[in-house]
Coordinates of C-alpha atoms in Angstrom, one line a residue:
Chain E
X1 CA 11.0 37.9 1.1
X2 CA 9.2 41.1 1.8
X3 CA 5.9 40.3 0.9
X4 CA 3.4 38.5 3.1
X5 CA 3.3 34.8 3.2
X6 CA 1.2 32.2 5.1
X7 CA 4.3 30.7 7.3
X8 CA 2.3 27.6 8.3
X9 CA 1.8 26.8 4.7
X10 CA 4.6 28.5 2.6
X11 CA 7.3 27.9 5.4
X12 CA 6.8 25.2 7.4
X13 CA 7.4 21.4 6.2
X14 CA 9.3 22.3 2.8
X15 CA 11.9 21.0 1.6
X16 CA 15.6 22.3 2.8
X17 CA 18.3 22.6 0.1
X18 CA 21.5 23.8 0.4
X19 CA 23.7 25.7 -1.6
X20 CA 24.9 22.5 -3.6
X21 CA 21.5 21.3 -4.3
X22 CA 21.5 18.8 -1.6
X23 CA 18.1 18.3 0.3
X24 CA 18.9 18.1 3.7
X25 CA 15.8 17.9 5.6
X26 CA 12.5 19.7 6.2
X27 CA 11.5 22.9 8.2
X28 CA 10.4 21.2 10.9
X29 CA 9.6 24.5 12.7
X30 CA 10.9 28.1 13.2
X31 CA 11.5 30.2 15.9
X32 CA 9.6 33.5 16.3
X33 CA 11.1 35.8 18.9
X34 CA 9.0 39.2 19.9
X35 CA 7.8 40.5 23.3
X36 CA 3.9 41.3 24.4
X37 CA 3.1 44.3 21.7
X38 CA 6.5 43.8 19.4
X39 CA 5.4 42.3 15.5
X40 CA 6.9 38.5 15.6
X41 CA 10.0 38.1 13.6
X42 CA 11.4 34.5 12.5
X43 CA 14.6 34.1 13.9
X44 CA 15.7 30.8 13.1
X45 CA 14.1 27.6 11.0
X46 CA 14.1 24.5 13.1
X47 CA 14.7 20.7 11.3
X48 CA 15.2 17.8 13.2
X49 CA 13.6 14.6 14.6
X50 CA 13.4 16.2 18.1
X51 CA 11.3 18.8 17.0
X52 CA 8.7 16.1 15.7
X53 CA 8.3 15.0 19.7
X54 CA 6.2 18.5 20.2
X55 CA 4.2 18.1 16.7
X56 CA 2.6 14.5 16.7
X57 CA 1.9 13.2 20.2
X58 CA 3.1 9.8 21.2
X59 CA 3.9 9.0 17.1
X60 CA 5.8 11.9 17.3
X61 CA 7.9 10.8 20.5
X62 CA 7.9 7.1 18.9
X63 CA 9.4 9.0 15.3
X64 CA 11.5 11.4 17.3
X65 CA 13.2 8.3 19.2
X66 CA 13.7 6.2 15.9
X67 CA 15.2 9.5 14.1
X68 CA 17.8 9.4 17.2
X69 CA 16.9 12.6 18.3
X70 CA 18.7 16.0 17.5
X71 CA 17.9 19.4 16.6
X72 CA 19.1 21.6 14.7
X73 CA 18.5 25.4 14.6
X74 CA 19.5 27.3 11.6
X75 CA 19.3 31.1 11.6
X76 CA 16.9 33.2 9.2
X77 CA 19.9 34.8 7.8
X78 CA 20.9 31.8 6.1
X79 CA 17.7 31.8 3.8
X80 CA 18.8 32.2 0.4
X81 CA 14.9 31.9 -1.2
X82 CA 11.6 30.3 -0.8
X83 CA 10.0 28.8 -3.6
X84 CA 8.5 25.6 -3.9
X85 CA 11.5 24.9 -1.4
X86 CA 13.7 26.6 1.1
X87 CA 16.9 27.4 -0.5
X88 CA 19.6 27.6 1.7
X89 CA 22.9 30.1 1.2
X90 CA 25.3 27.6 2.9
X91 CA 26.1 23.9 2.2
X92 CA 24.4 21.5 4.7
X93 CA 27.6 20.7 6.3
X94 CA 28.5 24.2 7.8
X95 CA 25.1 24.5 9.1
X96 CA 25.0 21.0 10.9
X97 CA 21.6 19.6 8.6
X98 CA 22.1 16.5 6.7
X99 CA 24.0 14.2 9.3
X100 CA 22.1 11.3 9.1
X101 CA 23.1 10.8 5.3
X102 CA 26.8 11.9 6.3
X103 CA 26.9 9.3 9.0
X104 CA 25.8 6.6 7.2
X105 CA 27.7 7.4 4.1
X106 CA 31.2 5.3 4.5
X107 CA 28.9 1.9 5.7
X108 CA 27.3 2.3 2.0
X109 CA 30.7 2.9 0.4
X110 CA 31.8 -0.2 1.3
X111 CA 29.6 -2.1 -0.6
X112 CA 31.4 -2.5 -4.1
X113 CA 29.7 -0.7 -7.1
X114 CA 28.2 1.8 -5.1
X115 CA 29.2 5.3 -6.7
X116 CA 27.5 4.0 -10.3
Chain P
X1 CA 14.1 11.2 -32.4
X2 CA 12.1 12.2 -29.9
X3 CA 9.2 10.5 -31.6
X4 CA 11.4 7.2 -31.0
X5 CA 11.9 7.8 -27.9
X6 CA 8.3 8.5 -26.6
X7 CA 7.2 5.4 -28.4
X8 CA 9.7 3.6 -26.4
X9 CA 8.6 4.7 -23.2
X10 CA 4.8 3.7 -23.6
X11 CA 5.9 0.4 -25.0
X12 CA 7.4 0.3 -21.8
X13 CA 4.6 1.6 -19.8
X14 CA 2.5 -0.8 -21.4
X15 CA 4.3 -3.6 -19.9
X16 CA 4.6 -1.9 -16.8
X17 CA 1.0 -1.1 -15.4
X18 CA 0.3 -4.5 -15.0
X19 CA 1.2 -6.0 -11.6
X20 CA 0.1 -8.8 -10.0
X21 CA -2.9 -6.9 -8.3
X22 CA -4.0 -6.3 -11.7
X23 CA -3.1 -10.0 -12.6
X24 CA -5.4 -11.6 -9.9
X25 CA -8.3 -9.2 -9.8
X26 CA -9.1 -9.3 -13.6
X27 CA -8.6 -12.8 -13.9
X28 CA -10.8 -13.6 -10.9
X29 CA -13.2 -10.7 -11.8
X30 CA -13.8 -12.8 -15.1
X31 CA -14.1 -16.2 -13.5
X32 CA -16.4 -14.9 -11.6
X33 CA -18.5 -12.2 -13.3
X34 CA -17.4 -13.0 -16.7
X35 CA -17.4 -9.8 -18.9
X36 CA -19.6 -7.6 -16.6
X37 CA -17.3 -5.6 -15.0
X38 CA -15.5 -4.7 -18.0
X39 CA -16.6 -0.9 -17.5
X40 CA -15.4 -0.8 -13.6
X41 CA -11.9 -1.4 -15.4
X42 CA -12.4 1.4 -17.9
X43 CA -13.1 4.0 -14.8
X44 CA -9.9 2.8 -12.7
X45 CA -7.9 3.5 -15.8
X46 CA -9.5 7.0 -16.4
X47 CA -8.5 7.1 -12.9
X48 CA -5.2 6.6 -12.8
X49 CA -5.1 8.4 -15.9
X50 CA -5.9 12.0 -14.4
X51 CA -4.1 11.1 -11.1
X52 CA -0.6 10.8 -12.8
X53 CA -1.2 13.3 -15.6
X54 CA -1.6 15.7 -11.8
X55 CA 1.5 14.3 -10.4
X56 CA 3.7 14.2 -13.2
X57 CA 2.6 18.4 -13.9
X58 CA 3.1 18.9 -10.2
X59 CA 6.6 17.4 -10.3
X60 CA 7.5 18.8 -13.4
X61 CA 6.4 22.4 -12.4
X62 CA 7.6 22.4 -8.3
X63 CA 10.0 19.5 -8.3
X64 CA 7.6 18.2 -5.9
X65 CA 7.1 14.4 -5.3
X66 CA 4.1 12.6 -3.9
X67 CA 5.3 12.4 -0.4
X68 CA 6.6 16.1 -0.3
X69 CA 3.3 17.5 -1.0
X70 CA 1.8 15.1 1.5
X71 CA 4.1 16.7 4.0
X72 CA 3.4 20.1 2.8
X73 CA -0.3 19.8 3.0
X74 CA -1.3 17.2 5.8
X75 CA 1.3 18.6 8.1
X76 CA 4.0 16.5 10.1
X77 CA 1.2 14.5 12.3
X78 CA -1.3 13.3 9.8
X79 CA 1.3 13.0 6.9
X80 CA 2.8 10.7 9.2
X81 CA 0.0 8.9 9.9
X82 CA -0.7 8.8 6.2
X83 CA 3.3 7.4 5.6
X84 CA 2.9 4.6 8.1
X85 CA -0.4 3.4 6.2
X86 CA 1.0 4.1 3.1
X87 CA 4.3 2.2 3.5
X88 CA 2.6 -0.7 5.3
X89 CA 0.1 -1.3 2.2
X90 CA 3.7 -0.3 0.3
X91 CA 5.7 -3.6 1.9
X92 CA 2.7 -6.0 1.6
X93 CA 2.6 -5.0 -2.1
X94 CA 6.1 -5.3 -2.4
X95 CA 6.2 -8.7 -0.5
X96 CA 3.2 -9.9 -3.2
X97 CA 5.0 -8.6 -6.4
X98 CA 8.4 -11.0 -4.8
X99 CA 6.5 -14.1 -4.0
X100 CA 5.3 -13.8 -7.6
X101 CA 8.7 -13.4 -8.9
X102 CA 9.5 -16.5 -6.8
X103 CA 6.4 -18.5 -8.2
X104 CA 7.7 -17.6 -11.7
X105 CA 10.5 -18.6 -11.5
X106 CA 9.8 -21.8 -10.0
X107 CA 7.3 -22.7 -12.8
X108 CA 9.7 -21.8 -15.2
X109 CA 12.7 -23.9 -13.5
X110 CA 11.3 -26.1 -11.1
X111 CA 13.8 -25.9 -8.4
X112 CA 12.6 -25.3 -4.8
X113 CA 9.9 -22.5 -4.0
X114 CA 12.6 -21.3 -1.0
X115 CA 15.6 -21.3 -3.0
X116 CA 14.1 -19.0 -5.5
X117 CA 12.5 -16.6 -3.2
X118 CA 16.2 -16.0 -1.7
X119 CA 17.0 -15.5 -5.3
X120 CA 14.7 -13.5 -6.7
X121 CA 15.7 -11.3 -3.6
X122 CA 19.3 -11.3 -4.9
X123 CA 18.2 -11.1 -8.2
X124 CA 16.5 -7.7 -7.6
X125 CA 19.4 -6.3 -5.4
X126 CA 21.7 -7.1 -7.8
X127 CA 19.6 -5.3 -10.8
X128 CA 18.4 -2.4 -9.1
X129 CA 22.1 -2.3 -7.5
X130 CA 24.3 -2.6 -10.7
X131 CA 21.8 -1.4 -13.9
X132 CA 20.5 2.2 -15.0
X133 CA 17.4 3.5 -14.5
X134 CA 16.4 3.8 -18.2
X135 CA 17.4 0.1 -18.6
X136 CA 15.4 -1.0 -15.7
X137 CA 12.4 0.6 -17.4
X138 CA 13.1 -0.7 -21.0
X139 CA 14.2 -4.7 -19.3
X140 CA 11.4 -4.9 -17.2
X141 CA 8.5 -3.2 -20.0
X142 CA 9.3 -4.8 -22.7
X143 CA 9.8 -8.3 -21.2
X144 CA 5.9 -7.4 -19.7
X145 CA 4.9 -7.1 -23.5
X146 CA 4.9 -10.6 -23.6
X147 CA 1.8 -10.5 -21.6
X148 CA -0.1 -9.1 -24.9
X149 CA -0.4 -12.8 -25.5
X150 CA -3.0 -12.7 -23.6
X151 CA -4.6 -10.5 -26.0
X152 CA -4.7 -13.2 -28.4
X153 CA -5.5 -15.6 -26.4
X154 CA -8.7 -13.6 -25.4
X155 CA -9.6 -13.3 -29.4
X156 CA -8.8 -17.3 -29.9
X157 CA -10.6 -18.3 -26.6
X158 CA -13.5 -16.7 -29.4
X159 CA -15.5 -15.1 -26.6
X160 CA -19.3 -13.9 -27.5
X161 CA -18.2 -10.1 -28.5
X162 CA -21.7 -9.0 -27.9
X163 CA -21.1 -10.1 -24.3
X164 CA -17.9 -8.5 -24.0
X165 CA -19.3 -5.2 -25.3
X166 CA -22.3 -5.8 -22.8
X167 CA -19.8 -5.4 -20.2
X168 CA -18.6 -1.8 -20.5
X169 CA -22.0 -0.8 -20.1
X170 CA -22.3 -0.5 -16.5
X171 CA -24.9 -3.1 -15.1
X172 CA -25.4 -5.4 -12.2
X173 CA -26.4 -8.9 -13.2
X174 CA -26.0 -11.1 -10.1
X175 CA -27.8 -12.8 -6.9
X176 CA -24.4 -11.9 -5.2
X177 CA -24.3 -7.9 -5.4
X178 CA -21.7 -7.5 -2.4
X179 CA -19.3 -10.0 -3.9
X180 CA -19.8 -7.8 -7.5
X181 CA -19.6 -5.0 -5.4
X182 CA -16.0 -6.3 -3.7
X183 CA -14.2 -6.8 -7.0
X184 CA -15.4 -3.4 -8.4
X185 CA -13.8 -2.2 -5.7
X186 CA -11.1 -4.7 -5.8
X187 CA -10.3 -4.2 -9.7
X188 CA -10.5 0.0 -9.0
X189 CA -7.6 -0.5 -6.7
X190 CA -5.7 -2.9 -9.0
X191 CA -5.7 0.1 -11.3
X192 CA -5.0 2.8 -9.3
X193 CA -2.1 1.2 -7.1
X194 CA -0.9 4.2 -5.5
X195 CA 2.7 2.9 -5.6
X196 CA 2.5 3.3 -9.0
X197 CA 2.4 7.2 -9.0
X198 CA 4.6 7.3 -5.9
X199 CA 7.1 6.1 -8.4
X200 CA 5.9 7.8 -11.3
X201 CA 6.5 11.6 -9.7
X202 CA 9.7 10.9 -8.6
X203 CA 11.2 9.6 -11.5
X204 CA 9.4 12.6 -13.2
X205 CA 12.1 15.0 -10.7
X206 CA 14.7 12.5 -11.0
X207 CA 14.5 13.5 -14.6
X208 CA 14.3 17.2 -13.3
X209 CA 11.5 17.4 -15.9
X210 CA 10.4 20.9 -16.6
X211 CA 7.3 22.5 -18.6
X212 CA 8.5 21.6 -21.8
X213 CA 7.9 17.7 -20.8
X214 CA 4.7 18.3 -20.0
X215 CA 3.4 17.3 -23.2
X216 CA 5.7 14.0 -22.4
X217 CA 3.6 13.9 -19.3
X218 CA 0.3 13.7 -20.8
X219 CA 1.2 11.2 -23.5
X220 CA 2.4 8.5 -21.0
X221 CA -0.5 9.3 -18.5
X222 CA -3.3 8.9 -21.5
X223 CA -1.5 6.6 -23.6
X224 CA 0.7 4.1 -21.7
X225 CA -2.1 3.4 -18.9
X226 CA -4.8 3.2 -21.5
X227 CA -3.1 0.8 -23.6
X228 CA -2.2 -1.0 -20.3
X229 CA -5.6 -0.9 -19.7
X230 CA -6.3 -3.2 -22.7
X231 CA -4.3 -5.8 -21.2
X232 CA -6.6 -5.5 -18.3
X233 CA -9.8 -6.1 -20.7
X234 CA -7.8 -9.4 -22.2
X235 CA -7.0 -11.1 -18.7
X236 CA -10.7 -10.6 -17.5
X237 CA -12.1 -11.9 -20.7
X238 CA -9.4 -14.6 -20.7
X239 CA -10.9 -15.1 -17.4
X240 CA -14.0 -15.0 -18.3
X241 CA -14.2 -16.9 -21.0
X242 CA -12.0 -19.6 -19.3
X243 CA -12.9 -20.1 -15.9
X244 CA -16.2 -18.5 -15.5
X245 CA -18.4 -21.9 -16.8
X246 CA -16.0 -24.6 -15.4
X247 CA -16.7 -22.8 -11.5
X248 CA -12.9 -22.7 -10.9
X249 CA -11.2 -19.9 -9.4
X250 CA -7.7 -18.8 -10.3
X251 CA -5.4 -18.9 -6.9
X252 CA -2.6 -19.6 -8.4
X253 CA -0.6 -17.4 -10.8
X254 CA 0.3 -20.7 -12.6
X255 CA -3.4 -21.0 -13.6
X256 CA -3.9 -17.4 -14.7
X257 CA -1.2 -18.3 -17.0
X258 CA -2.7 -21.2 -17.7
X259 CA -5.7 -19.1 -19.7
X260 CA -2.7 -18.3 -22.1
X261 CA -2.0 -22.4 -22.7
X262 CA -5.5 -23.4 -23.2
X263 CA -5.8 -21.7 -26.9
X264 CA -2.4 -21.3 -27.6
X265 CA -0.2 -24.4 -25.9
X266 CA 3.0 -24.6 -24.7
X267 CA 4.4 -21.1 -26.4
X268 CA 1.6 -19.3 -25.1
X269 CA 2.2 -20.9 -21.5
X270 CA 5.5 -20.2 -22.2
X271 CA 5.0 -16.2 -23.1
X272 CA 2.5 -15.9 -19.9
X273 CA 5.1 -17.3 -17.2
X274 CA 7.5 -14.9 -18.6
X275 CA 5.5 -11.8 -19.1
X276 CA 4.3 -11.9 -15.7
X277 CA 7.6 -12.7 -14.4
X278 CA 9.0 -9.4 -16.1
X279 CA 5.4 -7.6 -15.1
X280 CA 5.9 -8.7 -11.6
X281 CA 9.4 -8.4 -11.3
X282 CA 9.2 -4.6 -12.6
X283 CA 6.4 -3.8 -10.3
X284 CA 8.9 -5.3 -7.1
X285 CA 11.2 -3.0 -7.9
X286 CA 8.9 0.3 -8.4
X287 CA 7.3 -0.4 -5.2
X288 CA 11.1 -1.2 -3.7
X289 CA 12.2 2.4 -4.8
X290 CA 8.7 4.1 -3.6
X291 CA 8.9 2.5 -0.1
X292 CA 11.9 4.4 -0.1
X293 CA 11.3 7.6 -2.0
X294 CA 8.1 8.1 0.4
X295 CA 10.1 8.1 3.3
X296 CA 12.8 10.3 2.3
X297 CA 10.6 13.2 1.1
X298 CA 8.5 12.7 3.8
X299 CA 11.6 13.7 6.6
X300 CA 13.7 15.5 3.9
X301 CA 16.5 13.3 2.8
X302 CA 18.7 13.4 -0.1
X303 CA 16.5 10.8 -2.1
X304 CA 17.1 9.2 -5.7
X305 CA 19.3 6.5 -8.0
X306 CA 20.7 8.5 -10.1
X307 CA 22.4 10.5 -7.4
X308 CA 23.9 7.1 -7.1
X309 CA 24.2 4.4 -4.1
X310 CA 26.8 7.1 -2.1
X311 CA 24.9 10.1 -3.0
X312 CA 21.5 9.1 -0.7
X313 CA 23.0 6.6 2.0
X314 CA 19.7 6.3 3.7
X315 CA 17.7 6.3 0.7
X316 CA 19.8 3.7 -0.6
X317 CA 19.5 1.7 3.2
X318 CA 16.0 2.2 3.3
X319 CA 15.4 0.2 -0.1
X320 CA 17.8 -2.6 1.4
X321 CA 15.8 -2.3 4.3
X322 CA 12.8 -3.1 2.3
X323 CA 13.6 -5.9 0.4
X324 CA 15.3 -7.8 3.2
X325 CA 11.8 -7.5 4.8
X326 CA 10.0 -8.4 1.9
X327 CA 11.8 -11.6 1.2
X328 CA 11.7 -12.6 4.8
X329 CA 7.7 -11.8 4.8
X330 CA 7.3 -14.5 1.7
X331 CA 9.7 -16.8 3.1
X332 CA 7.2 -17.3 6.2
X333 CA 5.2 -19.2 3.3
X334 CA 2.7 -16.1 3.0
X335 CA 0.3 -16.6 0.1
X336 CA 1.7 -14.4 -2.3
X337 CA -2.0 -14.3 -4.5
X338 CA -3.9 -14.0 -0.9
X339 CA -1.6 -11.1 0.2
X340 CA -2.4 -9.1 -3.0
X341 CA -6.1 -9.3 -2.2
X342 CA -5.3 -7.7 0.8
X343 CA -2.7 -5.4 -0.2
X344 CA -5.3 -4.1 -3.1
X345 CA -7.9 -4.0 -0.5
X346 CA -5.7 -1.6 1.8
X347 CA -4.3 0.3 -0.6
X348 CA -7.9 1.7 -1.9
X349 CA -8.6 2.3 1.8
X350 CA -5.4 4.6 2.0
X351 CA -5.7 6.1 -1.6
X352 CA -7.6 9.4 -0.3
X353 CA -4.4 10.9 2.2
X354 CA -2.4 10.9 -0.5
X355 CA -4.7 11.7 -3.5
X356 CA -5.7 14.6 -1.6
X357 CA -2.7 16.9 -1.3
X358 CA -1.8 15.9 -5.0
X359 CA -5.3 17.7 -5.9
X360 CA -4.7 20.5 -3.6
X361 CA -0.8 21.4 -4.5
X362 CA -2.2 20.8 -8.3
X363 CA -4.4 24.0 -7.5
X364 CA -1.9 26.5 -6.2
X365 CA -1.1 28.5 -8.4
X366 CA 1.7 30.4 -6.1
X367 CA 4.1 27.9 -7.9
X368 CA 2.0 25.8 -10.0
X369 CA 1.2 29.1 -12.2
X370 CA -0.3 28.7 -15.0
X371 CA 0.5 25.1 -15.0
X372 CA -1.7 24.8 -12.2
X373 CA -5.4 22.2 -12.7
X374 CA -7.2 23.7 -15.5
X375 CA -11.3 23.2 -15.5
X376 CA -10.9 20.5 -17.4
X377 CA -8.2 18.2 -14.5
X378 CA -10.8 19.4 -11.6
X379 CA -13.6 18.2 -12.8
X380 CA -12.3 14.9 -13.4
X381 CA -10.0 15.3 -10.3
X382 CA -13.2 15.9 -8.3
X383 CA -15.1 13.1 -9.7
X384 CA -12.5 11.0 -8.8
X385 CA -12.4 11.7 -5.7
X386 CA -15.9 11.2 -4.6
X387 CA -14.4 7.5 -6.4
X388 CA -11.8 7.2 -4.5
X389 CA -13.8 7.8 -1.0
X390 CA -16.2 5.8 -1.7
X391 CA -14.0 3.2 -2.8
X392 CA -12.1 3.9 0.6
X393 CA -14.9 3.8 2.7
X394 CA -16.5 0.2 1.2
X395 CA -13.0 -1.4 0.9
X396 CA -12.8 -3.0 4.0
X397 CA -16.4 -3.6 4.8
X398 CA -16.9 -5.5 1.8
X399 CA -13.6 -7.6 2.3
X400 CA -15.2 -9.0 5.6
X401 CA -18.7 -9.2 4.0
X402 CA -17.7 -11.3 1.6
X403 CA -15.0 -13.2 3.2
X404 CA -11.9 -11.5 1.0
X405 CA -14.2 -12.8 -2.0
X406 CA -14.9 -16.2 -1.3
X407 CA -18.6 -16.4 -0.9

């Protein structure tokens, strides 16, 4: 990742996969951290329906809500690669993304025939 | 082998571009225009032509679907603007193409209308729930070949050829130029449902296609919709040939098949009924699974069937979602024919947010490479969408101008 990329439109709104190949979620946002003078660094990539509230105005809020809220921050140093998606170096478990799937998961099992 | 199995897939895309958008707005276009708008089909299949040739390459080069470039390129506010319109036009298609499974079914057995809407909504669960992808393609496409009976029919209805050529040259022949004007646009939309590449780029990752299916790519683009297209030319000069004298119009799908009874009898009735039920019945499920695949790439969830049921759990909700929606929408006695009017209408007012990120991530070449749109794709990419925004622009002002096509 050394060369210079356009963060708003190589970074921001891909595709998260982790380290199984599971997509589990988008870059909502990231978190830059530097002081008046300092060069920005990203810190952290941001995914999560409360990060929506701050990008889309009252549909935001109205999405945000729906999504049930939640936020999670995962750190820079978990980036594996970025190509036409963010590759992630741990599974989506470890790093908290994906719970919406996880938590609906055993309702959906129920429902006979439904690992064909 | 591979020949086989190409042939096989554009057999079945044959009998999968039609839908019952396509079903009502040829037919009516004929009954109403006769041949003359022949040529506004011809551009709508071009159309959709070069839109899914650009899809299918994106997804085959980034393993990006429709509604992940969307996100990429419109950003999280007017993507989502973008989703909502696209997933309402989505559910009032989807509600159309079940109502028309319903009618179908009800022509065919006779039972109660409500029965079989409950059914067909079981009947769809329980297919999309219990069979494989490929078979779901090869059930639903080849049970839609039977609508090539309305190819013959066109040829026995013995229309005046010279007219029917007359019609692919463009030309305006009518005191009425907004209604022409409304089922241009109306028959433009037919052919380029959006849902139908919605579908078609996700499958194309499903399948984790790569370059070396891009040749795959072109052939069912060019091929598949332009032999679907023919069946577009028979149904309007069925239509036109029909219905255009005698002053009737087609509301119900029973008369559009109907056109197939008048030259051939019962078989032919027989054929029509159940290639639109296997037309109609396909598109229900395509638009089920792209209500569903638009909202998990748009916020990022594990998304697909053949991760299985278990493997994308709110995938897999949001399709049940859907279709209970759906069934309960036609079960409030909606119109199923009037609603695809509508839901054509719409869905050329909304086909712009999502053409344009498919021509924009189809020109970056940071992963596109030398896959990316060659001169050849933007031209015809750029054409289009001067088409398409105009098309989105007139939509609804013609719809009220002409009282949804009624004056």
């Amino acid at each position: 990742l050394s060369e210079t990329i356009d963060l708003g439109l190589r970074i921001v709104d891909r595709q998260l996969i982790d380290s199984e190949d599971r997509r589990c979620g988008k870059v909502d946002d990231l978190a830059l951290e530097g002081g008046p003078g300092e060069a920005l660094e990203v810190v952290a990539i941001l995914s999560g329906p409360d990060v929506w509230r701050a990008r889309a105005g009252l549909v935001g809020r109205v999405a945000a809500w729906l999504g049930g809220g939640g936020r999670v921050r995962v750190p820079w140093d978990e980036v594996a690669g970025v190509d036409a998606h963010v590759k992630l170096r741990k599974r989506a478990q470890e790093l908290g993304l994906g719970r919406g799937d996880d938590r609906l998961r055993p309702f959906i099992e129920k429902i006979p025939d439904a690992d064909r | 082998v591979k020949i086989f199995q190409v042939a096989l897939g554009i057999l079945a895309a044959i009998g999968g571009f039609v839908d019952i958008g396509d079903l009502v707005f040829n037919v009516s276009a004929g009954a109403t225009f006769g041949y003359q708008l022949l040529w506004v089909v011809v551009i709508g299949v071009v159309g959709i032509t070069v839109y899914s040739e650009m899809c299918g390459r994106v997804a085959a080069i980034s393993g990006k679907a429709v509604f992940d470039a969307v996100r990429e390129r419109l950003g999280f506010k007017v993507g989502l603007t973008t989703l909502i319109a696209a997933q309402v036009v989505n559910l009032m298609t989807l509600t159309a193409e079940v109502g028309g499974v319903a009618i179908c079914l009800q022509l065919l057995s006779g039972l109660p209308y409500r029965w079989l809407i409950v059914l067909a909504g079981i009947a769809i669960a329980v297919v999309v729930w219990v069979t494989s992808f490929d078979w779901i393609e090869r059930i639903f496409g080849y049970g839609g070949l039977c609508l090539l009976v309305f190819a013959v029919a066109a040829v026995k209805l013995h229309p005046v050829w010279g007219a029917v050529g007359h019609g692919f040259v463009p030309h305006i022949q009518t005191e009425s130029p907004l209604l022409y004007a409304y089922f241009a646009v109306g028959l433009l939309g037919a052919a380029m449902t959006p849902y139908e590449v919605y579908f078609y780029s996700s499958g194309a990752v499903e399948e984790q296609w790569g370059p070396k299916d891009l040749g795959l790519n072109k052939a069912n683009a060019m091929i598949g919709y332009g032999l679907g297209g023919f069946l577009s030319f028979a149904l309007m000069i069925v239509g036109g040939s029909l219905f255009l004298d005698k002053g009737i119009e087609p509301e119900f799908l029973g008369s559009i098949a109907v056109g197939a009874e008048v030259p051939l009898g019962q078989i032919g009735l027989l054929l029509a009924i159940v290639g639109i039920l296997f037309a109609v019945g396909g598109a229900a499920i395509d638009t089920l699974f792209s209500g569903a695949y638009n909202l998990a790439q748009f916020f990022g969830w594990e998304w697909g069937r053949y991760r299985a049921q278990t493997g994308a759990p709110r995938f897999t909700l949001t399709w049940i979602v859907l279709l209970v929606l759906a069934v309960g929408a036609v079960m409030t006695g909606v119109d199923p024919v009037q609603l695809t009017e509508y839901a054509v209408i719409f869905s050329a007012v909304a086909l712009p947010l999502t053409y344009i990120p498919i021509l924009l991530v189809a020109n970056d070449r940071s992963y596109m490479r030398e896959y990316a749109n060659g001169r050849l794709a933007n031209t015809l990419g750029l054409i289009y969408l001067a088409v398409i925004v105009v098309i989105s622009l007139t939509a609804v002002p013609l719809l009220i101008l002409t009282n949804v096509g009624q004056n």
